[in-house]
PDB file of C-alpha atoms in Angstrom:
ATOM      1  CA  MET A1122       0.074   0.011   0.002  1.00 44.00           C
ATOM      2  CA  SER A1123       1.389   3.368  -0.994  1.00 50.00           C
ATOM      3  CA  ALA A1124       0.250   6.605   0.577  1.00 56.00           C
ATOM      4  CA  PRO A1125       1.417  10.286   0.793  1.00 69.00           C
ATOM      5  CA  MET A1126       4.410  10.483   3.001  1.00 80.00           C
ATOM      6  CA  PRO A1127       4.511  12.840   6.073  1.00 86.00           C
ATOM      7  CA  PRO A1128       7.848  14.560   6.671  1.00 89.00           C
ATOM      8  CA  VAL A1129       8.439  12.584  10.040  1.00 92.00           C
ATOM      9  CA  LEU A1130       7.450   8.950  10.297  1.00 93.00           C
ATOM     10  CA  ASP A1131       6.949   6.989  13.392  1.00 94.00           C
ATOM     11  CA  ALA A1132       9.113   3.931  12.314  1.00 94.00           C
ATOM     12  CA  TRP A1133       7.420   1.375  14.754  1.00 93.00           C
ATOM     13  CA  ARG A1134       3.942   2.272  13.606  1.00 94.00           C
ATOM     14  CA  MET A1135       5.013   2.018   9.763  1.00 94.00           C
ATOM     15  CA  VAL A1136       6.551  -1.360  10.531  1.00 94.00           C
ATOM     16  CA  THR A1137       3.475  -2.686  12.500  1.00 94.00           C
ATOM     17  CA  ALA A1138       1.109  -1.517   9.578  1.00 95.00           C
ATOM     18  CA  ARG A1139       3.740  -2.725   6.984  1.00 95.00           C
ATOM     19  CA  ARG A1140       3.481   0.675   5.087  1.00 95.00           C
ATOM     20  CA  SER A1141       5.141   1.605   2.008  1.00 94.00           C
ATOM     21  CA  PHE A1142       5.675   5.062   0.285  1.00 95.00           C
ATOM     22  CA  GLU A1143       6.628   6.047  -3.050  1.00 94.00           C
ATOM     23  CA  GLY A1144       7.256   9.358  -4.722  1.00 94.00           C
ATOM     24  CA  THR A1145       9.695  11.837  -6.154  1.00 95.00           C
ATOM     25  CA  PHE A1146      11.902  14.481  -4.584  1.00 95.00           C
ATOM     26  CA  PRO A1147      13.629  17.175  -6.466  1.00 96.00           C
ATOM     27  CA  LEU A1148      17.494  17.127  -5.999  1.00 96.00           C
ATOM     28  CA  SER A1149      17.244  20.577  -4.540  1.00 95.00           C
ATOM     29  CA  ALA A1150      15.550  18.981  -1.408  1.00 95.00           C
ATOM     30  CA  PHE A1151      18.787  17.240  -0.268  1.00 96.00           C
ATOM     31  CA  PRO A1152      20.957  20.058   1.347  1.00 95.00           C
ATOM     32  CA  ARG A1153      23.980  17.589   2.071  1.00 96.00           C
ATOM     33  CA  LEU A1154      23.849  16.071  -1.365  1.00 96.00           C
ATOM     34  CA  LYS A1155      23.733  19.372  -3.048  1.00 94.00           C
ATOM     35  CA  GLN A1156      27.373  20.070  -1.929  1.00 94.00           C
ATOM     36  CA  SER A1157      28.520  17.183  -4.195  1.00 94.00           C
ATOM     37  CA  LEU A1158      26.431  18.102  -7.206  1.00 95.00           C
ATOM     38  CA  VAL A1159      27.189  20.546 -10.052  1.00 95.00           C
ATOM     39  CA  ASP A1160      23.521  21.754  -9.978  1.00 95.00           C
ATOM     40  CA  THR A1161      20.245  20.468  -8.460  1.00 94.00           C
ATOM     41  CA  GLU A1162      18.321  19.933 -11.979  1.00 95.00           C
ATOM     42  CA  GLY A1163      16.498  16.704 -11.723  1.00 95.00           C
ATOM     43  CA  ASN A1164      14.607  14.383  -9.431  1.00 96.00           C
ATOM     44  CA  CYS A1165      14.991  11.361  -7.395  1.00 97.00           C
ATOM     45  CA  ARG A1166      12.390   8.569  -7.503  1.00 97.00           C
ATOM     46  CA  PHE A1167      12.119   6.664  -4.111  1.00 96.00           C
ATOM     47  CA  GLN A1168      10.249   3.843  -2.536  1.00 96.00           C
ATOM     48  CA  LEU A1169      10.364   2.987   1.266  1.00 96.00           C
ATOM     49  CA  GLU A1170       8.885  -0.249   2.505  1.00 96.00           C
ATOM     50  CA  PHE A1171       8.548  -1.033   6.249  1.00 96.00           C
ATOM     51  CA  GLY A1172       8.239  -4.492   7.677  1.00 96.00           C
ATOM     52  CA  ARG A1173       9.504  -7.541   9.471  1.00 95.00           C
ATOM     53  CA  ASP A1174      11.767 -10.185   7.845  1.00 92.00           C
ATOM     54  CA  ASP A1175      11.874 -13.896   8.547  1.00 91.00           C
ATOM     55  CA  LEU A1176      13.747 -13.340  11.947  1.00 90.00           C
ATOM     56  CA  ASN A1177      11.046 -10.926  13.101  1.00 92.00           C
ATOM     57  CA  LEU A1178      13.452  -8.080  12.697  1.00 93.00           C
ATOM     58  CA  ALA A1179      12.042  -4.637  11.947  1.00 94.00           C
ATOM     59  CA  TYR A1180      13.231  -3.086   8.845  1.00 96.00           C
ATOM     60  CA  VAL A1181      12.963  -0.373   6.315  1.00 96.00           C
ATOM     61  CA  GLU A1182      13.948  -0.930   2.630  1.00 96.00           C
ATOM     62  CA  VAL A1183      15.039   2.125   0.803  1.00 96.00           C
ATOM     63  CA  ARG A1184      14.987   2.215  -2.943  1.00 97.00           C
ATOM     64  CA  ALA A1185      15.988   5.314  -4.892  1.00 97.00           C
ATOM     65  CA  ASP A1186      16.964   6.020  -8.560  1.00 97.00           C
ATOM     66  CA  ALA A1187      18.434   9.329  -9.745  1.00 97.00           C
ATOM     67  CA  GLU A1188      20.679  10.781 -12.308  1.00 96.00           C
ATOM     68  CA  LEU A1189      23.141  13.043 -10.367  1.00 96.00           C
ATOM     69  CA  PRO A1190      24.797  15.993 -12.105  1.00 97.00           C
ATOM     70  CA  LEU A1191      28.412  15.582 -11.251  1.00 96.00           C
ATOM     71  CA  LEU A1192      31.681  17.212 -12.316  1.00 95.00           C
ATOM     72  CA  CYS A1193      34.044  14.888 -14.251  1.00 93.00           C
ATOM     73  CA  GLN A1194      37.469  14.972 -12.819  1.00 91.00           C
ATOM     74  CA  ARG A1195      38.988  13.979 -16.179  1.00 90.00           C
ATOM     75  CA  THR A1196      37.261  16.491 -18.385  1.00 90.00           C
ATOM     76  CA  LEU A1197      35.930  18.996 -15.889  1.00 92.00           C
ATOM     77  CA  GLU A1198      32.548  18.872 -17.624  1.00 93.00           C
ATOM     78  CA  ARG A1199      29.048  18.186 -16.256  1.00 94.00           C
ATOM     79  CA  TYR A1200      27.683  14.813 -16.652  1.00 95.00           C
ATOM     80  CA  LEU A1201      24.833  12.712 -15.289  1.00 96.00           C
ATOM     81  CA  GLN A1202      25.792   9.830 -13.004  1.00 96.00           C
ATOM     82  CA  PRO A1203      22.921   7.219 -12.813  1.00 96.00           C
ATOM     83  CA  VAL A1204      22.489   6.050  -9.358  1.00 96.00           C
ATOM     84  CA  SER A1205      20.284   3.122  -8.248  1.00 96.00           C
ATOM     85  CA  VAL A1206      20.115   2.151  -4.550  1.00 96.00           C
ATOM     86  CA  VAL A1207      18.397  -0.736  -2.961  1.00 96.00           C
ATOM     87  CA  GLN A1208      19.389  -0.851   0.820  1.00 96.00           C
ATOM     88  CA  ARG A1209      17.596  -2.823   3.849  1.00 95.00           C
ATOM     89  CA  LEU A1210      18.036  -0.931   7.063  1.00 95.00           C
ATOM     90  CA  GLY A1211      17.510  -2.858  10.357  1.00 94.00           C
ATOM     91  CA  LEU A1212      15.731  -0.621  12.849  1.00 94.00           C
ATOM     92  CA  ILE A1213      17.579  -0.905  16.246  1.00 93.00           C
ATOM     93  CA  THR A1214      17.150   1.202  19.547  1.00 91.00           C
ATOM     94  CA  GLU A1215      20.548   0.673  20.853  1.00 91.00           C
ATOM     95  CA  GLU A1216      24.088  -0.163  19.346  1.00 91.00           C
ATOM     96  CA  ALA A1217      24.155  -3.487  21.018  1.00 90.00           C
ATOM     97  CA  GLN A1218      21.386  -4.771  18.838  1.00 90.00           C
ATOM     98  CA  GLU A1219      23.585  -4.305  15.775  1.00 91.00           C
ATOM     99  CA  SER A1220      25.195  -7.656  16.165  1.00 89.00           C
ATOM    100  CA  ALA A1221      21.867  -9.484  15.743  1.00 88.00           C
ATOM    101  CA  LEU A1222      21.194  -8.227  12.386  1.00 91.00           C
ATOM    102  CA  PRO A1223      22.170 -10.199   9.275  1.00 91.00           C
ATOM    103  CA  GLU A1224      25.218  -9.341   7.304  1.00 90.00           C
ATOM    104  CA  GLU A1225      23.256  -7.965   4.398  1.00 90.00           C
ATOM    105  CA  MET A1226      21.269  -5.482   6.669  1.00 92.00           C
ATOM    106  CA  GLU A1227      22.744  -2.143   7.625  1.00 94.00           C
ATOM    107  CA  PRO A1228      21.665  -0.939  11.091  1.00 94.00           C
ATOM    108  CA  LEU A1229      19.688   2.234  11.587  1.00 94.00           C
ATOM    109  CA  LEU A1230      19.558   3.684  15.141  1.00 93.00           C
ATOM    110  CA  VAL A1231      16.035   4.859  15.790  1.00 93.00           C
ATOM    111  CA  ASN A1232      15.224   6.924  18.940  1.00 86.00           C
ATOM    112  CA  GLU A1233      12.629   5.688  21.456  1.00 82.00           C
ATOM    113  CA  HIS A1234       9.842   7.711  19.830  1.00 86.00           C
ATOM    114  CA  GLY A1235      10.579   5.895  16.472  1.00 88.00           C
ATOM    115  CA  GLU A1236      10.887   9.298  14.727  1.00 92.00           C
ATOM    116  CA  LEU A1237      12.622   9.338  11.432  1.00 93.00           C
ATOM    117  CA  ARG A1238      12.782  11.709   8.466  1.00 93.00           C
ATOM    118  CA  ALA A1239      12.420   9.590   5.389  1.00 91.00           C
ATOM    119  CA  ILE A1240      13.997  12.224   3.168  1.00 94.00           C
ATOM    120  CA  ASP A1241      17.196  12.035   5.331  1.00 94.00           C
ATOM    121  CA  LEU A1242      17.214   8.184   4.724  1.00 94.00           C
ATOM    122  CA  ILE A1243      17.157   8.689   1.118  1.00 96.00           C
ATOM    123  CA  GLU A1244      19.732  11.538   1.078  1.00 96.00           C
ATOM    124  CA  ASP A1245      22.044   9.378   3.066  1.00 95.00           C
ATOM    125  CA  GLU A1246      21.800   6.386   0.615  1.00 96.00           C
ATOM    126  CA  LEU A1247      22.358   8.851  -2.332  1.00 96.00           C
ATOM    127  CA  ILE A1248      25.486  10.126  -0.779  1.00 96.00           C
ATOM    128  CA  LEU A1249      26.864   6.736  -0.020  1.00 95.00           C
ATOM    129  CA  ALA A1250      26.289   5.978  -3.658  1.00 95.00           C
ATOM    130  CA  LEU A1251      28.428   8.771  -4.942  1.00 95.00           C
ATOM    131  CA  PRO A1252      31.567   7.785  -6.689  1.00 94.00           C
ATOM    132  CA  VAL A1253      34.776   8.847  -4.767  1.00 93.00           C
ATOM    133  CA  VAL A1254      36.264  10.254  -7.954  1.00 93.00           C
ATOM    134  CA  PRO A1255      33.413  11.250 -10.480  1.00 94.00           C
ATOM    135  CA  ILE A1256      34.575  10.195 -13.988  1.00 91.00           C
ATOM    136  CA  ASN A1257      32.208  10.222 -16.998  1.00 91.00           C
ATOM    137  CA  PRO A1258      32.399   6.798 -18.415  1.00 88.00           C
ATOM    138  CA  ASP A1259      32.001   8.205 -21.923  1.00 86.00           C
ATOM    139  CA  SER A1260      35.111  10.636 -21.533  1.00 82.00           C
ATOM    140  CA  ILE A1261      38.248   9.835 -23.140  1.00 79.00           C
ATOM    141  CA  GLU A1262      41.379   9.258 -21.001  1.00 73.00           C
ATOM    142  CA  ILE A1263      44.238  11.615 -21.958  1.00 64.00           C
ATOM    143  CA  GLU A1264      47.511   9.738 -22.491  1.00 64.00           C
ATOM    144  CA  ALA A1265      50.798  11.297 -21.634  1.00 55.00           C
ATOM    145  CA  GLU A1266      51.984  11.292 -25.306  1.00 58.00           C
ATOM    146  CA  HIS A1267      49.042  13.387 -26.426  1.00 57.00           C
ATOM    147  CA  TRP A1268      49.493  16.158 -23.829  1.00 55.00           C
ATOM    148  CA  PRO A1269      50.007  19.576 -25.305  1.00 61.00           C
ATOM    149  CA  GLU A1270      53.678  20.841 -25.299  1.00 62.00           C
ATOM    150  CA  GLU A1271      52.955  23.378 -22.459  1.00 63.00           C
ATOM    151  CA  PHE A1272      52.403  20.280 -20.247  1.00 59.00           C
ATOM    152  CA  GLU A1273      55.871  18.715 -21.110  1.00 60.00           C
ATOM    153  CA  VAL A1274      58.033  18.265 -18.201  1.00 61.00           C
ATOM    154  CA  ASP A1275      61.447  20.017 -18.442  1.00 62.00           C
ATOM    155  CA  GLU A1276      64.497  18.237 -17.512  1.00 71.00           C
ATOM    156  CA  LYS A1277      65.770  20.043 -14.406  1.00 74.00           C
ATOM    157  CA  PRO A1278      69.332  19.866 -13.448  1.00 73.00           C
ATOM    158  CA  ASN A1279      70.253  17.627 -10.592  1.00 76.00           C
ATOM    159  CA  PRO A1280      70.836  19.884  -7.487  1.00 73.00           C
ATOM    160  CA  PHE A1281      73.513  17.592  -6.230  1.00 77.00           C
ATOM    161  CA  ALA A1282      75.553  17.753  -9.585  1.00 75.00           C
ATOM    162  CA  ALA A1283      77.465  20.721  -8.300  1.00 73.00           C
ATOM    163  CA  LEU A1284      78.210  18.879  -5.191  1.00 75.00           C
ATOM    164  CA  ALA A1285      79.609  15.950  -7.261  1.00 75.00           C
ATOM    165  CA  ALA A1286      81.640  18.262  -9.226  1.00 72.00           C
ATOM    166  CA  LEU A1287      83.376  19.636  -6.028  1.00 74.00           C
ATOM    167  CA  LYS A1288      83.975  16.203  -4.792  1.00 75.00           C
ATOM    168  CA  ASP A1289      85.683  15.057  -7.924  1.00 74.00           C
ATOM    169  CA  ARG A1290      87.925  18.283  -7.875  1.00 73.00           C
ATOM    170  CA  ASN A1291      88.940  17.747  -4.236  1.00 69.00           C
ATOM    171  CA  LYS A1292      90.245  14.132  -5.110  1.00 65.00           C
TER     172      LYS A1292
END
């Protein structure tokens, strides 16, 4: 069942009701993600699904798809990085519960009131999906032999050559 999503969710009620939400956020709605983007043109499609797994562990599954405008570090031009995220987060109330989660489930520490901002969950997953060094896969790698002459490395004299000459003279 999909429904309009309130800004703050009660995670425990959502798990009990097995609620799901889907929709779209503009990239401009993610203040922390914006710092890594060239601009905020575009949207992120998302789906959140709350429930319990076979071990009766409460979870929220976050799915997000977006094309993030990044700056290619090879060409220094804007390009769109497709990002598709699927992450199941195990809802825990204290850090000691983390060890009970299966390996494929990441922990999400929720306060005693169960309040969580869904937009923050989505933003966190998009930030984690960013490449460390954004490089447009369609760009062409510049090889050293094709560099312009202005980038040629000049051979500099060895600063110790003068000392070697003095040493040879003193023999």
